[in-house]
PDB file of C-alpha atoms in Angstrom:
ATOM      1  CA  MET A1365     -35.258  -6.196  17.830  1.00 67.00           C
ATOM      2  CA  SER A1366     -32.907  -3.258  17.420  1.00 82.00           C
ATOM      3  CA  ARG A1367     -34.093   0.168  16.320  1.00 92.00           C
ATOM      4  CA  ARG A1368     -32.311   3.341  15.285  1.00 95.00           C
ATOM      5  CA  ILE A1369     -32.908   6.989  14.494  1.00 98.00           C
ATOM      6  CA  ASN A1370     -30.469   8.825  12.212  1.00 97.00           C
ATOM      7  CA  PHE A1371     -30.265  12.583  12.689  1.00 98.00           C
ATOM      8  CA  PHE A1372     -28.369  15.786  12.025  1.00 98.00           C
ATOM      9  CA  ALA A1373     -28.181  18.275  14.879  1.00 98.00           C
ATOM     10  CA  THR A1374     -26.069  20.992  16.415  1.00 98.00           C
ATOM     11  CA  GLU A1375     -25.158  21.019  20.092  1.00 97.00           C
ATOM     12  CA  LYS A1376     -28.085  23.389  20.708  1.00 98.00           C
ATOM     13  CA  ASP A1377     -30.509  21.042  18.906  1.00 98.00           C
ATOM     14  CA  MET A1378     -29.309  17.998  20.890  1.00 98.00           C
ATOM     15  CA  VAL A1379     -29.329  19.781  24.259  1.00 98.00           C
ATOM     16  CA  SER A1380     -32.826  21.132  23.662  1.00 98.00           C
ATOM     17  CA  LEU A1381     -34.157  17.693  22.680  1.00 98.00           C
ATOM     18  CA  LEU A1382     -32.457  15.729  25.446  1.00 98.00           C
ATOM     19  CA  LYS A1383     -33.297  18.258  28.178  1.00 98.00           C
ATOM     20  CA  GLU A1384     -36.943  17.832  27.248  1.00 98.00           C
ATOM     21  CA  VAL A1385     -36.522  14.039  27.308  1.00 97.00           C
ATOM     22  CA  GLU A1386     -34.943  14.334  30.787  1.00 97.00           C
ATOM     23  CA  GLU A1387     -37.910  16.440  31.966  1.00 96.00           C
ATOM     24  CA  THR A1388     -40.560  14.223  30.348  1.00 94.00           C
ATOM     25  CA  ILE A1389     -39.625  10.719  31.454  1.00 94.00           C
ATOM     26  CA  PRO A1390     -40.557   9.562  34.973  1.00 93.00           C
ATOM     27  CA  PHE A1391     -36.997   8.691  36.089  1.00 94.00           C
ATOM     28  CA  ASP A1392     -33.566  10.321  36.220  1.00 96.00           C
ATOM     29  CA  VAL A1393     -31.055   9.393  33.523  1.00 97.00           C
ATOM     30  CA  LYS A1394     -27.325   9.507  33.075  1.00 97.00           C
ATOM     31  CA  TYR A1395     -25.065   9.469  30.030  1.00 97.00           C
ATOM     32  CA  ILE A1396     -22.253   6.923  30.151  1.00 95.00           C
ATOM     33  CA  LEU A1397     -19.335   7.328  27.767  1.00 92.00           C
ATOM     34  CA  SER A1398     -19.176   4.090  25.833  1.00 90.00           C
ATOM     35  CA  TYR A1399     -16.545   4.990  23.255  1.00 78.00           C
ATOM     36  CA  ASP A1400     -14.521   8.028  22.197  1.00 71.00           C
ATOM     37  CA  THR A1401     -11.701   7.822  19.670  1.00 66.00           C
ATOM     38  CA  SER A1402      -9.884  10.691  21.405  1.00 68.00           C
ATOM     39  CA  ILE A1403      -9.984   9.342  24.998  1.00 67.00           C
ATOM     40  CA  VAL A1404      -8.371   6.354  26.674  1.00 68.00           C
ATOM     41  CA  THR A1405      -9.670   5.883  30.194  1.00 71.00           C
ATOM     42  CA  GLU A1406      -9.418   3.314  32.947  1.00 75.00           C
ATOM     43  CA  LYS A1407     -12.667   4.412  34.579  1.00 83.00           C
ATOM     44  CA  VAL A1408     -16.253   4.798  33.448  1.00 89.00           C
ATOM     45  CA  LEU A1409     -17.146   8.411  32.661  1.00 91.00           C
ATOM     46  CA  GLU A1410     -20.722   9.380  33.520  1.00 95.00           C
ATOM     47  CA  TYR A1411     -22.684  12.627  33.124  1.00 96.00           C
ATOM     48  CA  LYS A1412     -25.866  13.514  35.042  1.00 97.00           C
ATOM     49  CA  ASN A1413     -27.385  15.484  32.171  1.00 96.00           C
ATOM     50  CA  VAL A1414     -26.721  16.296  28.542  1.00 97.00           C
ATOM     51  CA  GLU A1415     -25.337  19.743  29.365  1.00 97.00           C
ATOM     52  CA  GLN A1416     -22.386  18.169  31.217  1.00 97.00           C
ATOM     53  CA  ILE A1417     -21.117  16.265  28.152  1.00 96.00           C
ATOM     54  CA  PRO A1418     -17.866  17.918  27.025  1.00 94.00           C
ATOM     55  CA  ASN A1419     -17.380  18.813  23.360  1.00 93.00           C
ATOM     56  CA  LEU A1420     -20.922  17.821  22.430  1.00 95.00           C
ATOM     57  CA  GLY A1421     -21.532  18.745  18.815  1.00 94.00           C
ATOM     58  CA  ARG A1422     -17.866  18.458  17.798  1.00 93.00           C
ATOM     59  CA  LEU A1423     -16.462  15.533  15.858  1.00 90.00           C
ATOM     60  CA  THR A1424     -13.450  15.219  13.594  1.00 84.00           C
ATOM     61  CA  LYS A1425     -14.110  13.093  10.518  1.00 82.00           C
ATOM     62  CA  HIS A1426     -16.828  10.458  10.786  1.00 79.00           C
ATOM     63  CA  HIS A1427     -19.948   9.312  12.606  1.00 81.00           C
ATOM     64  CA  SER A1428     -19.764   7.191  15.758  1.00 75.00           C
ATOM     65  CA  GLU A1429     -16.476   8.733  16.934  1.00 81.00           C
ATOM     66  CA  LYS A1430     -18.192   9.163  20.297  1.00 88.00           C
ATOM     67  CA  SER A1431     -20.841   6.918  21.795  1.00 92.00           C
ATOM     68  CA  PHE A1432     -22.843   7.161  24.986  1.00 94.00           C
ATOM     69  CA  LEU A1433     -25.411   4.991  26.688  1.00 95.00           C
ATOM     70  CA  ILE A1434     -28.426   6.765  28.133  1.00 97.00           C
ATOM     71  CA  THR A1435     -29.854   4.830  31.050  1.00 96.00           C
ATOM     72  CA  ARG A1436     -31.362   5.176  34.531  1.00 95.00           C
ATOM     73  CA  SER A1437     -29.205   7.161  36.911  1.00 96.00           C
ATOM     74  CA  ASP A1438     -29.132   4.247  39.381  1.00 95.00           C
ATOM     75  CA  MET A1439     -28.052   1.613  36.825  1.00 93.00           C
ATOM     76  CA  LYS A1440     -24.576   0.168  37.325  1.00 92.00           C
ATOM     77  CA  PRO A1441     -23.208  -0.552  33.851  1.00 91.00           C
ATOM     78  CA  LYS A1442     -21.495  -3.778  32.853  1.00 89.00           C
ATOM     79  CA  VAL A1443     -17.965  -2.840  31.833  1.00 86.00           C
ATOM     80  CA  LYS A1444     -15.461  -4.593  29.595  1.00 84.00           C
ATOM     81  CA  LYS A1445     -11.729  -4.021  30.106  1.00 80.00           C
ATOM     82  CA  THR A1446      -9.735  -3.813  26.885  1.00 77.00           C
ATOM     83  CA  PRO A1447      -6.047  -3.181  26.138  1.00 74.00           C
ATOM     84  CA  ILE A1448      -6.932   0.467  25.440  1.00 71.00           C
ATOM     85  CA  GLY A1449      -9.069   1.088  28.536  1.00 72.00           C
ATOM     86  CA  VAL A1450     -12.612   0.337  29.634  1.00 77.00           C
ATOM     87  CA  LYS A1451     -15.631   0.145  27.358  1.00 80.00           C
ATOM     88  CA  VAL A1452     -19.299   0.109  28.210  1.00 86.00           C
ATOM     89  CA  ILE A1453     -20.930  -1.963  25.469  1.00 83.00           C
ATOM     90  CA  GLN A1454     -24.582  -1.443  24.648  1.00 88.00           C
ATOM     91  CA  GLY A1455     -25.163  -5.153  23.967  1.00 86.00           C
ATOM     92  CA  GLU A1456     -24.101  -5.897  27.551  1.00 88.00           C
ATOM     93  CA  ASN A1457     -26.409  -3.158  28.865  1.00 89.00           C
ATOM     94  CA  PRO A1458     -29.773  -3.715  27.134  1.00 89.00           C
ATOM     95  CA  GLU A1459     -31.655  -1.338  29.466  1.00 92.00           C
ATOM     96  CA  SER A1460     -30.153   1.645  27.622  1.00 95.00           C
ATOM     97  CA  VAL A1461     -30.377   3.734  24.483  1.00 97.00           C
ATOM     98  CA  GLY A1462     -27.238   4.296  22.434  1.00 95.00           C
ATOM     99  CA  PHE A1463     -26.454   7.916  21.614  1.00 97.00           C
ATOM    100  CA  ASP A1464     -23.827   8.769  19.004  1.00 96.00           C
ATOM    101  CA  PRO A1465     -23.930  12.579  18.850  1.00 97.00           C
ATOM    102  CA  SER A1466     -24.064  14.518  15.636  1.00 97.00           C
ATOM    103  CA  GLY A1467     -21.422  17.206  15.259  1.00 96.00           C
ATOM    104  CA  PHE A1468     -19.413  19.620  13.196  1.00 96.00           C
ATOM    105  CA  SER A1469     -16.196  18.476  11.561  1.00 95.00           C
ATOM    106  CA  GLU A1470     -12.892  20.032  12.660  1.00 93.00           C
ATOM    107  CA  ASP A1471     -13.043  22.774  10.039  1.00 94.00           C
ATOM    108  CA  GLY A1472     -16.778  23.440  10.549  1.00 95.00           C
ATOM    109  CA  SER A1473     -17.676  22.811   6.904  1.00 96.00           C
ATOM    110  CA  CYS A1474     -19.547  19.562   7.580  1.00 96.00           C
ATOM    111  CA  VAL A1475     -22.181  18.286   9.970  1.00 97.00           C
ATOM    112  CA  ILE A1476     -21.750  14.579  10.656  1.00 96.00           C
ATOM    113  CA  HIS A1477     -24.872  12.590  11.474  1.00 96.00           C
ATOM    114  CA  GLY A1478     -25.744  11.078  14.835  1.00 97.00           C
ATOM    115  CA  ILE A1479     -27.692   8.011  15.905  1.00 97.00           C
ATOM    116  CA  PHE A1480     -30.034   6.955  18.704  1.00 98.00           C
ATOM    117  CA  SER A1481     -30.315   3.166  18.927  1.00 96.00           C
ATOM    118  CA  THR A1482     -31.565   0.235  20.956  1.00 94.00           C
ATOM    119  CA  MET A1483     -30.222  -3.294  20.947  1.00 87.00           C
ATOM    120  CA  GLU A1484     -33.388  -4.794  22.380  1.00 81.00           C
ATOM    121  CA  GLU A1485     -36.849  -3.453  23.038  1.00 79.00           C
ATOM    122  CA  VAL A1486     -37.003  -4.045  26.767  1.00 81.00           C
ATOM    123  CA  GLY A1487     -38.604  -1.916  29.502  1.00 84.00           C
ATOM    124  CA  LEU A1488     -36.384   1.085  29.955  1.00 90.00           C
ATOM    125  CA  SER A1489     -34.805   1.121  26.498  1.00 93.00           C
ATOM    126  CA  LYS A1490     -38.219   0.942  24.830  1.00 94.00           C
ATOM    127  CA  GLU A1491     -39.680   3.709  27.000  1.00 94.00           C
ATOM    128  CA  LEU A1492     -36.672   5.990  26.546  1.00 96.00           C
ATOM    129  CA  PHE A1493     -36.374   5.357  22.797  1.00 96.00           C
ATOM    130  CA  ASN A1494     -40.087   6.046  22.293  1.00 96.00           C
ATOM    131  CA  ALA A1495     -39.813   9.304  24.269  1.00 97.00           C
ATOM    132  CA  ILE A1496     -36.891  10.397  22.087  1.00 98.00           C
ATOM    133  CA  ARG A1497     -38.753   9.476  18.885  1.00 97.00           C
ATOM    134  CA  ARG A1498     -41.921  11.320  20.028  1.00 97.00           C
ATOM    135  CA  LEU A1499     -39.990  14.492  20.757  1.00 98.00           C
ATOM    136  CA  MET A1500     -37.988  14.246  17.537  1.00 98.00           C
ATOM    137  CA  ASN A1501     -41.237  13.955  15.597  1.00 98.00           C
ATOM    138  CA  LYS A1502     -42.501  17.034  17.441  1.00 97.00           C
ATOM    139  CA  HIS A1503     -39.413  19.272  17.198  1.00 97.00           C
ATOM    140  CA  PHE A1504     -37.256  17.993  14.316  1.00 98.00           C
ATOM    141  CA  THR A1505     -37.970  17.916  10.586  1.00 98.00           C
ATOM    142  CA  LYS A1506     -38.028  14.457   9.014  1.00 97.00           C
ATOM    143  CA  VAL A1507     -36.664  14.117   5.480  1.00 97.00           C
ATOM    144  CA  ARG A1508     -36.569  10.670   3.840  1.00 96.00           C
ATOM    145  CA  GLY A1509     -36.313   8.981   7.255  1.00 96.00           C
ATOM    146  CA  TRP A1510     -33.604  11.276   8.659  1.00 97.00           C
ATOM    147  CA  TYR A1511     -34.265  13.938  11.316  1.00 98.00           C
ATOM    148  CA  PHE A1512     -32.950  17.521  11.244  1.00 98.00           C
ATOM    149  CA  GLY A1513     -32.877  19.884  14.232  1.00 98.00           C
ATOM    150  CA  ASP A1514     -33.981  23.472  13.628  1.00 97.00           C
ATOM    151  CA  GLU A1515     -30.534  25.028  13.963  1.00 98.00           C
ATOM    152  CA  VAL A1516     -28.800  22.483  11.716  1.00 98.00           C
ATOM    153  CA  LYS A1517     -31.628  22.791   9.189  1.00 97.00           C
ATOM    154  CA  SER A1518     -31.004  26.558   8.998  1.00 97.00           C
ATOM    155  CA  LEU A1519     -27.453  25.801   7.800  1.00 97.00           C
ATOM    156  CA  CYS A1520     -28.648  24.089   4.594  1.00 96.00           C
ATOM    157  CA  GLY A1521     -26.488  25.253   1.691  1.00 95.00           C
ATOM    158  CA  GLN A1522     -23.707  26.372   4.060  1.00 96.00           C
ATOM    159  CA  VAL A1523     -22.493  22.949   5.270  1.00 97.00           C
ATOM    160  CA  ARG A1524     -22.274  19.406   3.968  1.00 97.00           C
ATOM    161  CA  TYR A1525     -24.463  16.799   5.685  1.00 97.00           C
ATOM    162  CA  ILE A1526     -22.111  13.823   6.107  1.00 95.00           C
ATOM    163  CA  CYS A1527     -23.463  10.269   6.183  1.00 92.00           C
ATOM    164  CA  ILE A1528     -20.136   8.398   6.196  1.00 89.00           C
ATOM    165  CA  GLU A1529     -17.069  10.585   6.684  1.00 91.00           C
ATOM    166  CA  VAL A1530     -15.748  13.936   5.509  1.00 93.00           C
ATOM    167  CA  ASN A1531     -13.271  12.423   3.011  1.00 93.00           C
ATOM    168  CA  GLU A1532     -16.017  10.654   1.056  1.00 93.00           C
ATOM    169  CA  PRO A1533     -17.177  12.209  -2.237  1.00 94.00           C
ATOM    170  CA  GLU A1534     -19.983  14.762  -1.881  1.00 94.00           C
ATOM    171  CA  GLU A1535     -22.359  12.460  -3.783  1.00 94.00           C
ATOM    172  CA  TYR A1536     -22.493  10.315  -0.618  1.00 95.00           C
ATOM    173  CA  ASP A1537     -23.667  13.298   1.464  1.00 95.00           C
ATOM    174  CA  PHE A1538     -27.299  13.669   2.478  1.00 96.00           C
ATOM    175  CA  HIS A1539     -28.939  16.288   0.261  1.00 96.00           C
ATOM    176  CA  PRO A1540     -32.159  17.405   1.977  1.00 95.00           C
ATOM    177  CA  GLU A1541     -34.933  19.216   0.197  1.00 87.00           C
ATOM    178  CA  PHE A1542     -36.611  21.393   2.812  1.00 85.00           C
TER     179      PHE A1542
END
């Protein structure tokens, strides 16, 4: 059974959360770039911790522009070669948690939502997902099923909270009541 957590967060919010996850779980993790609309690569890009991820917290227009898999540091991912480079697909790597970062739009007027997800509830993915959910419940504010980091929450009234993409009408935005 797949599960997901929708959230709004700044780079600071995401780094704070994921550093605590990294310190809390009993194994080392890595972040594997699964998809990025701005990068074509012939090799798998991996990061040892969340602080190494370049341009975290920056998107252009819509959610899921960038996707990562969070998994054990010793896991060798299954890779699919495509005409536009390599992809690491979550469905082929069930012992992982998907991480689509939240981020500011190009002009900074919008915060686009992010997602944590699992494809299957198996050992590692279940443990990691539950650790993320526990810490989000502890440190983020939950509004109608969506989570807000402290820094992004402080921007309420100054930015749009985008659920689809920046060109959609504002009525499709998330309108939190803190």
